[in-house]
């Protein structure tokens, strides 16, 4: 029997019902106590604690944060073989369709992120830290600017933090509304004043990051979790969630459910609990057909809904946690049409450095369009499958692999839908929005989506590379 109260008692980041209005409120609830404690510890003690907690990055890949911090701190070589100057970058670009948790976290509590970044900066030994945020996130920029000023004035960041003699600067940097801004190596290029084009595969930021220096890039949610671990200890953190994926995650639930929204749940909670208990299940007399985990992972069919939301279980089915954004499709929606939405998105966002990616996403998108329009043939289906296979791992970054995994998984999991499209074209002509989220109204559980996305791409010259 599901104990909803027990699930909610394990919340870490969204435990407080109301957003923090100012620094005083945060301090009144124990804010910056974790930083105070961290400053009495040796940097390696902090890194060991984060390693022991097995906190995994919440930006998509789930890489253990402590291992990354260790790599940056103990990398002996900087640019040109000189003494390293280390950087910390908080990835606040949140470009994944179907995800809103980082902006939501900042709206509710920018202070925990700042505190987490101060702890990370001290542990890693950075000369500078920055939050890289999209220029269009004006609401979150205003919140962060105000919070940073409060924290600087009160001595919780900047020079001589909390009288410890440590100088831990932190600034905001701004980037374009591009999906690739979220790719860590592209983000470093943007901070250096260049376009959001991912650096070549082998250039790992831990070794060669910002300005060629060792750099730690972490997600907003990852860094916001750090103060809780330092305050309460790695063992406490591991008592929540699963051994493979300790702690909680904030899930963004969109699509065909009664109560879309943002829900923090312990890792390991079944996906069906997120959808049916928190999301209120599908609309009356309908049932869940598929769940998309952004454009990144394989689509999840209805018979896998009981899969626990943790990295290992999701990988086994096989899909992924990604950044915790799940879009539900009920039986009135066309899964192939949703796949086409994501394929168009990836084809538009592909930067074009790798021919296999730009041409492959364009070709797959065109062939999906033909299938949707009832002009599909067996050759077209085979060409899509072939492209999905070959595009994986073929580029500098993971975007092309996302295309191969996601579109290929629709063919694998829903063969009857493909046959139907070959025979009749799309029989479910319901409009499906590409869930690139602009805003969330908590009171009404309503997301606003970026409906002007395609027009904006056109005006910015972003194009799909359709075959000639
Ligand atoms: C195309 C693409 C887009 C990405 N977008 C984001 C993003 O918006 N936010 C984010 O934190 N990570 C994003 N990532 C993952 C980052 O490259 C990186 O792994 C992450 O910021 C590391 O932080 P973490 O270890 O705390 O998760 C993206 C990756 C790819 C390939
Ligand atoms: S894989 Fe695609 S998005 Fe990534 S660098 Fe290559 S062309 Fe650009």
Short mmCIF file of N, CA and C in Angstrom, two decimals, residues 375-446:
data_model
loop_
_atom_site.label_atom_id
_atom_site.label_comp_id
_atom_site.label_asym_id
_atom_site.label_seq_id
_atom_site.Cartn_x
_atom_site.Cartn_y
_atom_site.Cartn_z
N UNK A 375 2.34 8.80 -46.70
CA UNK A 375 3.14 8.54 -47.92
C UNK A 375 4.33 7.64 -47.61
N UNK A 376 4.21 6.90 -46.51
CA UNK A 376 5.32 6.03 -46.11
C UNK A 376 5.36 4.74 -46.92
N UNK A 377 6.54 4.18 -47.03
CA UNK A 377 6.72 2.88 -47.69
C UNK A 377 7.63 2.04 -46.79
N UNK A 378 7.74 0.76 -47.12
CA UNK A 378 8.65 -0.08 -46.33
C UNK A 378 10.08 0.42 -46.44
N UNK A 379 10.45 0.95 -47.61
CA UNK A 379 11.81 1.48 -47.81
C UNK A 379 12.06 2.66 -46.86
N UNK A 380 11.03 3.46 -46.70
CA UNK A 380 11.18 4.63 -45.82
C UNK A 380 11.37 4.18 -44.37
N UNK A 381 10.58 3.19 -43.98
CA UNK A 381 10.73 2.66 -42.61
C UNK A 381 12.15 2.12 -42.41
N UNK A 382 12.62 1.36 -43.39
CA UNK A 382 13.97 0.79 -43.27
C UNK A 382 15.04 1.89 -43.26
N UNK A 383 14.80 2.94 -44.04
CA UNK A 383 15.77 4.04 -44.07
C UNK A 383 15.82 4.74 -42.71
N UNK A 384 14.66 4.91 -42.08
CA UNK A 384 14.63 5.55 -40.75
C UNK A 384 15.42 4.68 -39.76
N UNK A 385 15.14 3.38 -39.77
CA UNK A 385 15.82 2.48 -38.82
C UNK A 385 17.32 2.48 -39.06
N UNK A 386 17.71 2.50 -40.32
CA UNK A 386 19.13 2.52 -40.67
C UNK A 386 19.78 3.81 -40.17
N UNK A 387 19.12 4.94 -40.40
CA UNK A 387 19.67 6.22 -39.94
C UNK A 387 19.75 6.25 -38.41
N UNK A 388 18.72 5.74 -37.75
CA UNK A 388 18.72 5.74 -36.28
C UNK A 388 19.92 4.95 -35.76
N UNK A 389 20.23 3.86 -36.43
CA UNK A 389 21.35 3.02 -36.00
C UNK A 389 22.68 3.74 -36.23
N UNK A 390 22.81 4.35 -37.39
CA UNK A 390 24.11 4.93 -37.76
C UNK A 390 24.39 6.28 -37.11
N UNK A 391 23.36 6.98 -36.75
CA UNK A 391 23.56 8.33 -36.21
C UNK A 391 24.09 8.28 -34.76
N UNK A 392 23.76 7.18 -34.07
CA UNK A 392 24.16 7.07 -32.65
C UNK A 392 25.67 7.14 -32.51
N UNK A 393 26.12 8.00 -31.63
CA UNK A 393 27.55 8.09 -31.32
C UNK A 393 28.40 8.67 -32.43
N UNK A 394 27.74 9.23 -33.47
CA UNK A 394 28.53 9.65 -34.63
C UNK A 394 29.01 11.09 -34.55
N UNK A 395 28.57 11.86 -33.56
CA UNK A 395 28.92 13.28 -33.54
C UNK A 395 29.75 13.68 -32.33
N UNK A 396 30.04 14.97 -32.23
CA UNK A 396 30.81 15.49 -31.10
C UNK A 396 30.05 15.36 -29.78
N UNK A 397 28.71 15.50 -29.87
CA UNK A 397 27.95 15.48 -28.62
C UNK A 397 26.83 14.44 -28.71
N UNK A 398 26.03 14.38 -27.67
CA UNK A 398 25.03 13.33 -27.51
C UNK A 398 23.75 13.60 -28.31
N UNK A 399 23.62 14.80 -28.88
CA UNK A 399 22.35 15.14 -29.54
C UNK A 399 21.97 14.14 -30.62
N UNK A 400 22.95 13.76 -31.43
CA UNK A 400 22.63 12.83 -32.53
C UNK A 400 22.24 11.45 -31.99
N UNK A 401 22.85 11.07 -30.87
CA UNK A 401 22.51 9.78 -30.26
C UNK A 401 21.08 9.81 -29.72
N UNK A 402 20.70 10.96 -29.16
CA UNK A 402 19.32 11.12 -28.67
C UNK A 402 18.33 10.83 -29.79
N UNK A 403 18.61 11.39 -30.96
CA UNK A 403 17.72 11.18 -32.12
C UNK A 403 17.59 9.69 -32.43
N UNK A 404 18.73 9.02 -32.50
CA UNK A 404 18.72 7.59 -32.84
C UNK A 404 17.97 6.76 -31.81
N UNK A 405 18.22 7.07 -30.53
CA UNK A 405 17.58 6.28 -29.46
C UNK A 405 16.08 6.52 -29.45
N UNK A 406 15.71 7.78 -29.43
CA UNK A 406 14.28 8.09 -29.25
C UNK A 406 13.43 7.61 -30.43
N UNK A 407 13.85 7.95 -31.64
CA UNK A 407 13.02 7.58 -32.80
C UNK A 407 13.05 6.06 -33.00
N UNK A 408 14.22 5.47 -32.86
CA UNK A 408 14.32 4.01 -32.98
C UNK A 408 13.41 3.31 -31.99
N UNK A 409 13.30 3.85 -30.78
CA UNK A 409 12.50 3.19 -29.73
C UNK A 409 11.00 3.21 -30.06
N UNK A 410 10.56 4.22 -30.80
CA UNK A 410 9.13 4.27 -31.17
C UNK A 410 8.83 3.10 -32.12
N UNK A 411 9.75 2.85 -33.05
CA UNK A 411 9.55 1.75 -34.01
C UNK A 411 9.60 0.40 -33.30
N UNK A 412 10.49 0.30 -32.30
CA UNK A 412 10.66 -0.95 -31.58
C UNK A 412 9.46 -1.23 -30.67
N UNK A 413 9.00 -0.19 -29.98
CA UNK A 413 7.94 -0.39 -28.99
C UNK A 413 6.53 -0.34 -29.57
N UNK A 414 6.36 0.32 -30.70
CA UNK A 414 5.01 0.47 -31.25
C UNK A 414 4.94 0.05 -32.72
N UNK A 415 5.31 -1.21 -33.01
CA UNK A 415 5.30 -1.64 -34.42
C UNK A 415 3.91 -1.53 -35.05
N UNK A 416 2.86 -1.72 -34.23
CA UNK A 416 1.50 -1.66 -34.80
C UNK A 416 1.17 -0.24 -35.27
N UNK A 417 1.74 0.75 -34.60
CA UNK A 417 1.51 2.14 -35.00
C UNK A 417 2.18 2.40 -36.35
N UNK A 418 3.34 1.80 -36.56
CA UNK A 418 4.06 2.00 -37.82
C UNK A 418 3.28 1.33 -38.97
N UNK A 419 2.80 0.10 -38.69
CA UNK A 419 2.01 -0.60 -39.72
C UNK A 419 0.78 0.22 -40.08
N UNK A 420 0.11 0.75 -39.07
CA UNK A 420 -1.08 1.57 -39.29
C UNK A 420 -0.74 2.78 -40.17
N UNK A 421 0.40 3.40 -39.89
CA UNK A 421 0.80 4.57 -40.70
C UNK A 421 1.12 4.17 -42.14
N UNK A 422 1.68 2.97 -42.29
CA UNK A 422 1.99 2.52 -43.67
C UNK A 422 0.69 2.29 -44.44
N UNK A 423 -0.31 1.78 -43.74
CA UNK A 423 -1.55 1.45 -44.44
C UNK A 423 -2.45 2.67 -44.66
N UNK A 424 -2.54 3.51 -43.62
CA UNK A 424 -3.54 4.60 -43.68
C UNK A 424 -2.97 6.01 -43.46
N UNK A 425 -1.75 6.12 -43.03
CA UNK A 425 -1.26 7.43 -42.56
C UNK A 425 -1.71 7.61 -41.12
N UNK A 426 -1.59 8.81 -40.59
CA UNK A 426 -1.93 9.04 -39.17
C UNK A 426 -3.44 9.11 -38.98
N UNK A 427 -3.96 8.26 -38.10
CA UNK A 427 -5.41 8.25 -37.86
C UNK A 427 -5.80 9.06 -36.62
N UNK A 428 -4.77 9.55 -35.90
CA UNK A 428 -5.06 10.33 -34.68
C UNK A 428 -4.57 11.74 -34.92
N UNK A 429 -5.44 12.56 -35.49
CA UNK A 429 -4.94 13.86 -35.93
C UNK A 429 -4.98 14.92 -34.82
N UNK A 430 -5.03 14.47 -33.58
CA UNK A 430 -5.02 15.43 -32.45
C UNK A 430 -3.72 16.22 -32.47
N UNK A 431 -3.81 17.55 -32.29
CA UNK A 431 -2.59 18.38 -32.25
C UNK A 431 -1.77 18.06 -31.00
N UNK A 432 -0.49 17.86 -31.18
CA UNK A 432 0.39 17.58 -30.03
C UNK A 432 1.45 18.65 -29.96
N UNK A 433 1.54 19.27 -28.82
CA UNK A 433 2.50 20.35 -28.67
C UNK A 433 3.88 19.79 -28.33
N UNK A 434 4.92 20.42 -28.83
CA UNK A 434 6.27 20.04 -28.39
C UNK A 434 6.46 20.71 -27.03
N UNK A 435 6.67 19.92 -25.97
CA UNK A 435 6.54 20.49 -24.62
C UNK A 435 7.73 21.33 -24.13
N UNK A 436 8.14 22.30 -24.92
CA UNK A 436 9.21 23.21 -24.47
C UNK A 436 8.53 24.22 -23.53
N UNK A 437 8.86 24.15 -22.26
CA UNK A 437 8.07 24.87 -21.26
C UNK A 437 8.55 26.31 -21.07
N UNK A 438 7.57 27.23 -21.04
CA UNK A 438 7.89 28.64 -20.81
C UNK A 438 7.59 29.05 -19.37
N UNK A 439 6.52 28.50 -18.84
CA UNK A 439 6.10 28.95 -17.52
C UNK A 439 5.25 27.87 -16.83
N UNK A 440 5.13 28.02 -15.52
CA UNK A 440 4.28 27.08 -14.77
C UNK A 440 3.49 27.86 -13.74
N UNK A 441 2.19 27.65 -13.73
CA UNK A 441 1.35 28.30 -12.71
C UNK A 441 1.00 27.24 -11.66
N UNK A 442 1.64 27.41 -10.52
CA UNK A 442 1.50 26.40 -9.47
C UNK A 442 0.06 26.29 -8.96
N UNK A 443 -0.62 27.43 -8.86
CA UNK A 443 -1.97 27.42 -8.28
C UNK A 443 -2.91 26.56 -9.12
N UNK A 444 -2.75 26.62 -10.43
CA UNK A 444 -3.69 25.87 -11.30
C UNK A 444 -3.04 24.63 -11.93
N UNK A 445 -1.79 24.37 -11.57
CA UNK A 445 -1.05 23.23 -12.16
C UNK A 445 -1.03 23.32 -13.69
N UNK A 446 -0.77 24.52 -14.19
CA UNK A 446 -0.80 24.71 -15.64
C UNK A 446 0.56 25.11 -16.18
#
